[in-house]
Coordinates of N, CA and C in Angstrom, one line a residue:
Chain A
X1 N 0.9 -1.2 0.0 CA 0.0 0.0 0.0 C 0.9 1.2 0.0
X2 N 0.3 2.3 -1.2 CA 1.4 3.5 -0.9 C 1.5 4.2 0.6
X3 N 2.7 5.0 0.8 CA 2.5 5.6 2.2 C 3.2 6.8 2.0
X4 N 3.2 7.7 2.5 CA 4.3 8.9 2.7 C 5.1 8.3 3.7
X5 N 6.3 9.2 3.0 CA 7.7 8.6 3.9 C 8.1 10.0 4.2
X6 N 8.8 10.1 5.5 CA 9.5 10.9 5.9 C 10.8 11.1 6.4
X7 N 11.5 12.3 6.2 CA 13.4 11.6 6.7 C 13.7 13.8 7.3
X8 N 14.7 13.3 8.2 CA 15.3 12.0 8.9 C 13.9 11.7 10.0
X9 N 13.8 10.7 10.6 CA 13.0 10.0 11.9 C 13.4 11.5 12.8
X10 N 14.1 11.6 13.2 CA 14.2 12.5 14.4 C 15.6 13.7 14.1
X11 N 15.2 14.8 14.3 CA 16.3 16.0 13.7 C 16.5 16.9 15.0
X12 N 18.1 16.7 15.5 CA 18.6 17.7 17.0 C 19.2 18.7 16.2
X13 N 19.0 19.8 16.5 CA 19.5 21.1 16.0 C 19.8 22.5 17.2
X14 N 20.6 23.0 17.3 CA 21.0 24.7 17.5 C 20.4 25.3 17.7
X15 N 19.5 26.0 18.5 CA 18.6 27.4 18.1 C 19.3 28.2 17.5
X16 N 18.8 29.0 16.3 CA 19.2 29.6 15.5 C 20.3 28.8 13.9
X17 N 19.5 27.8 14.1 CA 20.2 26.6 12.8 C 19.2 26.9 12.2
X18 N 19.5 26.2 10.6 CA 18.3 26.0 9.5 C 17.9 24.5 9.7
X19 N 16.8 24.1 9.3 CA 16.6 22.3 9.3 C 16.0 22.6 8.1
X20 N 16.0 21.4 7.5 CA 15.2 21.1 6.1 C 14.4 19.8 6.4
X21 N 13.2 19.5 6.9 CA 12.4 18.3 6.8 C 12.1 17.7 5.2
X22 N 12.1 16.7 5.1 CA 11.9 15.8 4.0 C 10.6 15.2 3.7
X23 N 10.1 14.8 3.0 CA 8.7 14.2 3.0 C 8.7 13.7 1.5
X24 N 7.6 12.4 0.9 CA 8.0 11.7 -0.3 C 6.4 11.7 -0.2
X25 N 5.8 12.4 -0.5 CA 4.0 12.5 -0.8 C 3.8 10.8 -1.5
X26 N 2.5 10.7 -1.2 CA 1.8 9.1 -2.5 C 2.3 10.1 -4.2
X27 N 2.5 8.9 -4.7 CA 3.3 9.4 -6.3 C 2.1 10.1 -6.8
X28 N 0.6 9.0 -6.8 CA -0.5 10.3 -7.5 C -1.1 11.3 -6.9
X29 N -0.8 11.7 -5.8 CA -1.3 13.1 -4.8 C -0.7 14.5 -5.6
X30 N -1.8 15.3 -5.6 CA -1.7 16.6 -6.0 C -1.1 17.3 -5.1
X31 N -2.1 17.4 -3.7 CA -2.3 18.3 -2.3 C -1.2 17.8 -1.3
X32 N 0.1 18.3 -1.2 CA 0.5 18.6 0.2 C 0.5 19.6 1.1
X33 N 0.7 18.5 2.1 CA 0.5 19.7 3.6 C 1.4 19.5 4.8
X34 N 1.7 20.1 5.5 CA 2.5 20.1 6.6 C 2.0 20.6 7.9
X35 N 1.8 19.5 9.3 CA 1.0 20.1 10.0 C 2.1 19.7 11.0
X36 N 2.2 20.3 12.3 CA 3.0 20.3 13.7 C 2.4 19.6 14.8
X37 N 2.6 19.2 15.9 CA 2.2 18.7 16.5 C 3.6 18.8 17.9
X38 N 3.3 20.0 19.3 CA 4.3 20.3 20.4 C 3.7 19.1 21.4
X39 N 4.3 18.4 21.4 CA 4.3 17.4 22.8 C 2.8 17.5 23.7
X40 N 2.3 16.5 23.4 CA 1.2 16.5 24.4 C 0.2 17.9 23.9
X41 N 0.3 18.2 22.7 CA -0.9 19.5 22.7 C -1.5 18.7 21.0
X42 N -2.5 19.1 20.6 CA -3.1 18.8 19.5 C -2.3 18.9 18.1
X43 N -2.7 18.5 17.2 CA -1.9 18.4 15.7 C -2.3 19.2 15.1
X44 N -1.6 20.5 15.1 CA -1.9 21.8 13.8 C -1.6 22.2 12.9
X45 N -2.2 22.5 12.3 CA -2.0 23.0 10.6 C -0.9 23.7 10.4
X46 N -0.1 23.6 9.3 CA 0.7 24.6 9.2 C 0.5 25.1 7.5
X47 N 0.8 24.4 6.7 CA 0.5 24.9 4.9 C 0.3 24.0 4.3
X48 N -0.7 24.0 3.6 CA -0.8 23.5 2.0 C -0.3 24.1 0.7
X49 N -0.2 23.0 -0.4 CA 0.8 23.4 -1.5 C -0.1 22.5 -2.5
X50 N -0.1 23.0 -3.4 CA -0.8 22.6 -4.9 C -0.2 23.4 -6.2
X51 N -0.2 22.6 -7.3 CA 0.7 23.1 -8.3 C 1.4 24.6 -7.7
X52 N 2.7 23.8 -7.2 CA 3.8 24.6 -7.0 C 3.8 25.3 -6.0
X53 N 2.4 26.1 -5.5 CA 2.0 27.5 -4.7 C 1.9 26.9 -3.6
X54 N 1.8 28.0 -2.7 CA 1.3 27.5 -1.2 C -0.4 28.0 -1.6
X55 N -1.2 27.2 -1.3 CA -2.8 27.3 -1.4 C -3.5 27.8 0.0
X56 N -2.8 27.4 1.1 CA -3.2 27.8 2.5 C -2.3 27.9 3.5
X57 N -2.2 28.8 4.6 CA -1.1 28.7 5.5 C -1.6 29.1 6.7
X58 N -1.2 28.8 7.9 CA -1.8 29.2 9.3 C -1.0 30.4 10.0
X59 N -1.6 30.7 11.1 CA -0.6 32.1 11.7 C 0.7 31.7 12.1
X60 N 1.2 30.2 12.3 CA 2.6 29.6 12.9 C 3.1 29.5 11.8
X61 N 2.9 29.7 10.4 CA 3.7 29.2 9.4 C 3.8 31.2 9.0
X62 N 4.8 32.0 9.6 CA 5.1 32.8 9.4 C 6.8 33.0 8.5
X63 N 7.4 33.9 8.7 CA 8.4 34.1 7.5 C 9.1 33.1 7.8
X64 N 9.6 32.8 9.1 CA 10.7 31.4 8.9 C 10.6 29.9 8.3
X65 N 9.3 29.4 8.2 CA 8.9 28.7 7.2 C 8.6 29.0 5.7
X66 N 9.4 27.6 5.0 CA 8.9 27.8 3.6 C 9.1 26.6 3.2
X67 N 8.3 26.4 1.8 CA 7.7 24.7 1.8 C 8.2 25.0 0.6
X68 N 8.4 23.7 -0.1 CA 9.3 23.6 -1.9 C 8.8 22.2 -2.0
X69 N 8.6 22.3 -3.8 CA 9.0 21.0 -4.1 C 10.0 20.7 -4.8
X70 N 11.1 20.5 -4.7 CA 12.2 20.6 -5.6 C 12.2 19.8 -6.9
X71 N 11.5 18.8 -6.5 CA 11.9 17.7 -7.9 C 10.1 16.8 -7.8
X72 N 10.1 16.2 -9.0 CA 9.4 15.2 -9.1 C 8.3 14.9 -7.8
X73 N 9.3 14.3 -6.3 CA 8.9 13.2 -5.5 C 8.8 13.8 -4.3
X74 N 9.9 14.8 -4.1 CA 10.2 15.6 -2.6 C 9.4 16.5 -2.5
X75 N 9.4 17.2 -0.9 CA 8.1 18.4 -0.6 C 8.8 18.5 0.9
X76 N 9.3 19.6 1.0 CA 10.0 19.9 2.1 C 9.7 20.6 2.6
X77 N 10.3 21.2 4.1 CA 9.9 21.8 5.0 C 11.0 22.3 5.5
X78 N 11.4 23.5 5.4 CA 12.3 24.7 5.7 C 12.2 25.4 6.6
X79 N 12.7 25.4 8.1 CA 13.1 26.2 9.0 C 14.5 27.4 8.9
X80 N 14.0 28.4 8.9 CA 15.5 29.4 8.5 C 16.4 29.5 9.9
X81 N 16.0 29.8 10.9 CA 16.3 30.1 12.2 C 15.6 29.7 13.2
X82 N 15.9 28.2 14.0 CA 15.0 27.4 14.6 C 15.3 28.1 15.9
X83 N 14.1 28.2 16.7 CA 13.8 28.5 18.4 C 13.3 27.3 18.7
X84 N 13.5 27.6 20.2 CA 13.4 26.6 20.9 C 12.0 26.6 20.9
X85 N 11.0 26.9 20.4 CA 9.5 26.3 20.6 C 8.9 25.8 18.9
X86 N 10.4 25.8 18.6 CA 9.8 25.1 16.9 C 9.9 23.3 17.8
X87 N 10.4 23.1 18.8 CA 10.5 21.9 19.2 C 9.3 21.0 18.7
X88 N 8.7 20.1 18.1 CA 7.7 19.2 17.3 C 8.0 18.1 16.8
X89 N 6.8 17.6 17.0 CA 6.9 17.1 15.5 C 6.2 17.3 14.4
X90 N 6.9 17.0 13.4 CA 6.0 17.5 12.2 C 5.8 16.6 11.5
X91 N 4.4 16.7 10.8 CA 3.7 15.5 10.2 C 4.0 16.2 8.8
X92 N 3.7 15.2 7.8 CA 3.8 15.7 6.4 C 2.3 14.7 6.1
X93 N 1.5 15.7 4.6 CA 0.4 14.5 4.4 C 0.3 15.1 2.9
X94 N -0.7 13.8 2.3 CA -0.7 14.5 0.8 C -2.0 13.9 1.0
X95 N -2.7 13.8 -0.2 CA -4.0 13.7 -1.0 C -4.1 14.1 -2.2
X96 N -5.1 13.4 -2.8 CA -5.1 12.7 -4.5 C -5.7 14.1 -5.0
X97 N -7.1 14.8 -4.7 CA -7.6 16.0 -4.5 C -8.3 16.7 -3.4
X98 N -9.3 17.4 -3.7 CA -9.6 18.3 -2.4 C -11.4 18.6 -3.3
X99 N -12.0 18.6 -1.7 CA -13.4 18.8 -2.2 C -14.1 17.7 -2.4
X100 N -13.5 16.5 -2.7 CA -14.6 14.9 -3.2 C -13.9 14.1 -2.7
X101 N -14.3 12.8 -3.3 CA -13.8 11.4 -2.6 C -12.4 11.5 -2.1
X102 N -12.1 12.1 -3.2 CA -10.2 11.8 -2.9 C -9.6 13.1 -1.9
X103 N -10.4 13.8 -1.1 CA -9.6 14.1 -0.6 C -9.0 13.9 0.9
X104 N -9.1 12.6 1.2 CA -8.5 12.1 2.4 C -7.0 12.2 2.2
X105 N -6.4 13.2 3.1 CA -5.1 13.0 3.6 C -4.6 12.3 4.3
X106 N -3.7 11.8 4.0 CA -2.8 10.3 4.4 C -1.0 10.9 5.1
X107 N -0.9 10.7 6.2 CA 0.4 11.0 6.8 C 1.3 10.2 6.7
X108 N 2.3 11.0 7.3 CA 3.6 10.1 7.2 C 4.0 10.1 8.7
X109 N 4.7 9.4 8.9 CA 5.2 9.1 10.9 C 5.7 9.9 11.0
X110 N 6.0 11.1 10.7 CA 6.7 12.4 11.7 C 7.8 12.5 12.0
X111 N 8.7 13.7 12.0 CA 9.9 14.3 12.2 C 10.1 14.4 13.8
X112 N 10.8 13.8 14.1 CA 10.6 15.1 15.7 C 12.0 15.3 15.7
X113 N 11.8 16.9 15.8 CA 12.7 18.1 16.0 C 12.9 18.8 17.1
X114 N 13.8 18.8 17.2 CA 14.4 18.9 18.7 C 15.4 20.2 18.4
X115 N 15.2 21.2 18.9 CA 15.5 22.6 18.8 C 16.4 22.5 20.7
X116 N 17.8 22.5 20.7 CA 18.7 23.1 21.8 C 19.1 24.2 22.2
Chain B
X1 N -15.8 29.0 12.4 CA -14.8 28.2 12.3 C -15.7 26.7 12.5
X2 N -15.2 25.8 11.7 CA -16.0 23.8 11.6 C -15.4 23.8 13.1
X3 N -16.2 23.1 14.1 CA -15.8 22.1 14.7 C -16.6 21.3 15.3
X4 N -15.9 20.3 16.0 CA -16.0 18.6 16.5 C -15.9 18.6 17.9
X5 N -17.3 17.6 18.3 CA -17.4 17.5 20.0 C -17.0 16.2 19.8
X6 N -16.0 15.6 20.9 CA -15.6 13.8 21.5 C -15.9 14.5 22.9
X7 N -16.0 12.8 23.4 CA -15.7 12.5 24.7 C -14.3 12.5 24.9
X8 N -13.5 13.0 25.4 CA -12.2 13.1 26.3 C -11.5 11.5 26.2
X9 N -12.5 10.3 26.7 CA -11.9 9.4 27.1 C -12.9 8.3 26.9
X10 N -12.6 7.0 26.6 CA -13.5 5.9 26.4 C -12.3 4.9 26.9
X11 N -13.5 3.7 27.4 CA -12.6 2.3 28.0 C -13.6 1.2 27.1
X12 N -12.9 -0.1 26.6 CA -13.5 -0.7 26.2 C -12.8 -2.4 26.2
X13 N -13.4 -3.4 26.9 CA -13.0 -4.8 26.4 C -12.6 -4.8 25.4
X14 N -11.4 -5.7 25.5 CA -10.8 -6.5 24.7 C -12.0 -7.3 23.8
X15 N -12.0 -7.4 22.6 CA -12.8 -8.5 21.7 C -14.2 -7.8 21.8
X16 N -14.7 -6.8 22.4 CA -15.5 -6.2 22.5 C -15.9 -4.9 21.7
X17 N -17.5 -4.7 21.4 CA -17.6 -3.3 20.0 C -17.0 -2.1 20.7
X18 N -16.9 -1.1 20.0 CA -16.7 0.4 20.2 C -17.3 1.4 19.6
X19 N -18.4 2.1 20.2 CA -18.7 3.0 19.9 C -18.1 4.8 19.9
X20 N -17.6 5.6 19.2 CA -17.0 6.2 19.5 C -17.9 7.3 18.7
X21 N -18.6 8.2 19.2 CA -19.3 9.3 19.0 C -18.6 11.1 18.6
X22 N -18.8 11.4 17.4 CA -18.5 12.6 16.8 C -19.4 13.5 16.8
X23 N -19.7 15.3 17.2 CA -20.6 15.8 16.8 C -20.1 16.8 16.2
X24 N -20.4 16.8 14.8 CA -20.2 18.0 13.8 C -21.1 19.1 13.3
X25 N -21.7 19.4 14.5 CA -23.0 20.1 14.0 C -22.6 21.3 12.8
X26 N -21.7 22.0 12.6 CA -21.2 23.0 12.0 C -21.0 22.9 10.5
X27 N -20.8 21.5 10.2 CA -19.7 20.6 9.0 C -20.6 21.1 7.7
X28 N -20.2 21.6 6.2 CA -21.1 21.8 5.5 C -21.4 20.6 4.5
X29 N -22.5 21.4 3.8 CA -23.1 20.2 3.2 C -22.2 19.2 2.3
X30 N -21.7 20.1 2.1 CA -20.8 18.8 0.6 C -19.3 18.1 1.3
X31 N -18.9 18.5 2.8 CA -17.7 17.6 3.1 C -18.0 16.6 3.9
X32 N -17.0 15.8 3.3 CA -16.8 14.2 3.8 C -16.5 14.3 5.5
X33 N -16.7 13.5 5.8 CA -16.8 13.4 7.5 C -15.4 12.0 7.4
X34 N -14.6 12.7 7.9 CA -13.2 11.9 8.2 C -12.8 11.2 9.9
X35 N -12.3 10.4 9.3 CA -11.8 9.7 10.8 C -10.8 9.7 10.9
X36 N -9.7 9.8 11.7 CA -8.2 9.4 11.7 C -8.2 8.4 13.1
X37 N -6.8 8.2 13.7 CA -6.5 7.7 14.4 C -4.9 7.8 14.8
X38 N -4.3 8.0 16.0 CA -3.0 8.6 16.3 C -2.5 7.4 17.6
X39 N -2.0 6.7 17.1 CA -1.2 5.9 18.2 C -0.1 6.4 18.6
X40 N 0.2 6.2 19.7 CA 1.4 6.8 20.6 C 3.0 7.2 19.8
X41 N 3.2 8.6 19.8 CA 4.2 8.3 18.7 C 4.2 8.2 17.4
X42 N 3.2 8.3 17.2 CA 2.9 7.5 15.7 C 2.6 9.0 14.7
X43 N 2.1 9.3 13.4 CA 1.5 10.4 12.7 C 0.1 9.8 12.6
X44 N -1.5 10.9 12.4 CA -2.3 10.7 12.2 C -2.1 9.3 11.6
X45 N -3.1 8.4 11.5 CA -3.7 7.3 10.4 C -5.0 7.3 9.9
X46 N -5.9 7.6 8.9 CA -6.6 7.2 8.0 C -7.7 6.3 8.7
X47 N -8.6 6.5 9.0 CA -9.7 5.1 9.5 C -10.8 4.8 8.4
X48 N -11.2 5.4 8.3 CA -12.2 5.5 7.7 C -13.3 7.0 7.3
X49 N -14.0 7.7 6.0 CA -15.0 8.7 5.5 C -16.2 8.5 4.8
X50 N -17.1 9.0 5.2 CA -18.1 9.2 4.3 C -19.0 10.2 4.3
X51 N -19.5 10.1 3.3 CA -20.6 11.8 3.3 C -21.8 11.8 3.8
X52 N -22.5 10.9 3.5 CA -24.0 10.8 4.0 C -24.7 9.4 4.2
X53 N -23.9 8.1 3.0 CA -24.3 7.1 3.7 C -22.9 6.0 4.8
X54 N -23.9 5.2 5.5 CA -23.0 4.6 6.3 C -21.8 3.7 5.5
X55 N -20.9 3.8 6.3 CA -19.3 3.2 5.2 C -18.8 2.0 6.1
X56 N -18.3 0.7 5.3 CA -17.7 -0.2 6.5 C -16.3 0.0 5.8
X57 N -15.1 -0.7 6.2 CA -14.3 -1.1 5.7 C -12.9 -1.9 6.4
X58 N -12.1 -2.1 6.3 CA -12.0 -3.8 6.7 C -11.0 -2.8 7.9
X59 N -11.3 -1.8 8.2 CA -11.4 -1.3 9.7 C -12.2 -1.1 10.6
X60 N -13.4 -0.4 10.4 CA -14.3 -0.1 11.5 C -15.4 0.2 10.3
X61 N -16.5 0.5 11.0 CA -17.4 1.3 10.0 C -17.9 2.6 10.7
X62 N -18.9 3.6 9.8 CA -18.7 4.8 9.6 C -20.3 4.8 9.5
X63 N -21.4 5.2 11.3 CA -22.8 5.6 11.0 C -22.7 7.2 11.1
X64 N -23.8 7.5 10.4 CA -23.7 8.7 9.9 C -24.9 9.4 9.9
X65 N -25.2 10.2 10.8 CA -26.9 10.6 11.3 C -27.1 11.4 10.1
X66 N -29.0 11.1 9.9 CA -29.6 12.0 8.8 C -29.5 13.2 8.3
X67 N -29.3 14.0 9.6 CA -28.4 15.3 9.5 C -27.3 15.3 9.5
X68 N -26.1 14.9 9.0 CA -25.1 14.6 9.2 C -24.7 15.7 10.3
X69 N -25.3 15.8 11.4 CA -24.5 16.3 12.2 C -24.0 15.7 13.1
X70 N -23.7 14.3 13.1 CA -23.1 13.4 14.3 C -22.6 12.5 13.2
X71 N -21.6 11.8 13.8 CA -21.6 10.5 13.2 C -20.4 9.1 14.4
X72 N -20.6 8.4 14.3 CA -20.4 7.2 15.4 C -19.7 6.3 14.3
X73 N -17.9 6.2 15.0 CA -16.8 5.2 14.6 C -17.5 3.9 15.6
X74 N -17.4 3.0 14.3 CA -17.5 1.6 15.2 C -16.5 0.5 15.0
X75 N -15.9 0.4 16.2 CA -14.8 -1.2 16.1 C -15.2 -2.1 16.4
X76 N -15.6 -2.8 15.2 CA -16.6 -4.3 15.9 C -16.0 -4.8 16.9
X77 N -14.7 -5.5 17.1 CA -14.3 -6.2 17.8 C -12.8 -5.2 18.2
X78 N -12.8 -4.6 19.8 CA -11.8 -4.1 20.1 C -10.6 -5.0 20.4
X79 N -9.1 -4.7 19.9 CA -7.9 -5.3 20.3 C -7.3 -4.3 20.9
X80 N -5.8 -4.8 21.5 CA -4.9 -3.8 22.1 C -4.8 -3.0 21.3
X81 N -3.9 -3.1 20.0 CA -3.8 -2.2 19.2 C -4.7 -1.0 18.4
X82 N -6.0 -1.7 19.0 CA -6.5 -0.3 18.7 C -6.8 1.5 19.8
X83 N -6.1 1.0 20.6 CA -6.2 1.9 21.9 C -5.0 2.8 21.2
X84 N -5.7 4.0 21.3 CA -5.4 5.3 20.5 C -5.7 6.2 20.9
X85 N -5.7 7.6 20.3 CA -6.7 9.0 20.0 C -7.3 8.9 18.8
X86 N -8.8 8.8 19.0 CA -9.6 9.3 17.6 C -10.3 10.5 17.3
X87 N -10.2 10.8 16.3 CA -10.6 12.3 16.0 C -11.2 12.3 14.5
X88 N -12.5 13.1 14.5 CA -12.8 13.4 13.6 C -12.9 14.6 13.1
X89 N -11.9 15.2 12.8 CA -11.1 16.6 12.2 C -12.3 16.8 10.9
X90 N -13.0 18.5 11.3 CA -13.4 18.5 10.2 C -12.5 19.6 9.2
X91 N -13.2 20.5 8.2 CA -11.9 21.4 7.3 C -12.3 22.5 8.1
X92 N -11.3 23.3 8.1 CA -11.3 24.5 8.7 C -12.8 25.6 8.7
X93 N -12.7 25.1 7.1 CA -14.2 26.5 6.7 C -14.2 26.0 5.2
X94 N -15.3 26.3 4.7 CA -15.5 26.4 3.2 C -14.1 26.7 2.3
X95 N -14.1 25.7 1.6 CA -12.6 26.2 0.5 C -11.9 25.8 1.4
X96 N -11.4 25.3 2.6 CA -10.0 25.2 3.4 C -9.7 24.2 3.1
X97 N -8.3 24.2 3.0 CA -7.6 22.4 2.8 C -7.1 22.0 4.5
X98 N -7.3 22.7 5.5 CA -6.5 22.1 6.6 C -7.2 21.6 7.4
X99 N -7.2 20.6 8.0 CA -8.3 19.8 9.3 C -7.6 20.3 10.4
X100 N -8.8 20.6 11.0 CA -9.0 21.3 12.5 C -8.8 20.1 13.5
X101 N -7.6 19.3 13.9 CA -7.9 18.1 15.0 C -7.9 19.0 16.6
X102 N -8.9 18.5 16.8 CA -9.3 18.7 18.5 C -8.3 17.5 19.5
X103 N -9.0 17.5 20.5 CA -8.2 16.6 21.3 C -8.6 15.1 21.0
X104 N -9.1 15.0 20.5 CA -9.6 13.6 20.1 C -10.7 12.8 21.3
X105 N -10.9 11.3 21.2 CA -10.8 10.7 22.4 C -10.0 9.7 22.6
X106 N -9.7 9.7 23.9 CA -8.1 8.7 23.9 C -9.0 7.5 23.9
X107 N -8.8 6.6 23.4 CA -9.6 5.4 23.4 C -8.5 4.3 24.2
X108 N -8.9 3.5 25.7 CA -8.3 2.5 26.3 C -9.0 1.1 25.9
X109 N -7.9 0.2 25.7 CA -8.4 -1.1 25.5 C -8.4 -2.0 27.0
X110 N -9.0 -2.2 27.6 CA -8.4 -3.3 28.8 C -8.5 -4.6 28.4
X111 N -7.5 -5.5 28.6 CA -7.4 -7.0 28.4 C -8.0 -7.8 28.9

């Protein structure tokens, strides 16, 4: 069964480093998204991306985030200058479309980032 | 802003059904009513959707009140592994691509 994959499993970083989260969407998914999730508090949104653009973003996904797809398969997640309350994890998810049947979002097991 | 009432917390036998109750009074007419599921550590999972009729699938099934303003995850037969958080995240608002997850309900299995 397809799945989203995510790399690395777990990322220790510097406050004030850059991290780059990785994510490998289902091959026929249009819609990716990137949502966070701080220890013990609920799983929140952060951006959606559709041909190329970002389509939606929340008030946490301010200038220090920014989402790319570089090639084909990848859909990343770009921290410029990590603080210590970027500490999370982050989920990555895609879906086939948006609006009908297909648009169930399907995750990947999560980053957790660890901001020192 | 869409949102979703759970119970906090449910206990349930081993080998035994589960009823797990959503209330979406808010949700509009044309979105799908989603289920996930979040084991310890884990990222959301997928359970099961549907829009207006009842859905089974070779996880749980999916009743779905006439008003779609509730709808009730069922585990025919509860195991360990299903002891989780379930949540039925609706979309933000009209046009939104992002699900709103609430606190879910932690679902306990006892053996």
């Amino acid at each position: 069964e397809p799945e989203v994959t995510q790399t690395p499993s777990h990322q220790v970083t510097q406050m004030g480093q850059e991290v780059i989260l990785r994510c490998v969407p289902i091959s026929n998914h249009l819609y990716f998204y990137w949502y966070r999730q701080i220890l013990g508090q609920k799983v929140e949104f952060l951006v959606s991306f559709y041909n190329n653009e970002i389509s939606e973003k929340s008030e946490i996904f301010d200038d220090q985030f920014s989402v790319e797809r570089p090639d084909g398969s990848n859909f990343t997640l770009k921290i410029r200058s990590t603080k210590l309350e970027d500490s999370a994890m982050y989920f990555c998810a895609s879906s086939e479309g948006l609006g009908s049947f297909t648009d169930t979002q399907y995750f990947g097991p999560g980053t957790r980032l660890t901001v020192l | 802003d869409a949102k979703t009432t759970q119970p906090n917390s449910m206990e349930s036998n081993e080998e035994e059904p589960v009823h797990l109750p959503c209330n979406h009074s808010t949700i509009s007419g044309t979105d799908y009513i989603h289920w996930y599921r979040q084991l310890p550590s884990q990222g959301p999972e997928y359970v099961i959707h549907g829009l207006t009729s009842n859905v089974n699938n070779r996880m749980a099934s999916l009743a779905i009140a006439e008003d779609r303003k509730s709808s009730t995850l069922i585990l025919h037969r509860a195991t360990l592994r299903d002891a989780a958080v379930y949540y039925c995240p609706p979309r933000s608002g009209a046009g939104s691509y992002q699900l709103t997850f609430g606190k879910g309900t932690k679902l306990s299995v006892i053996p």
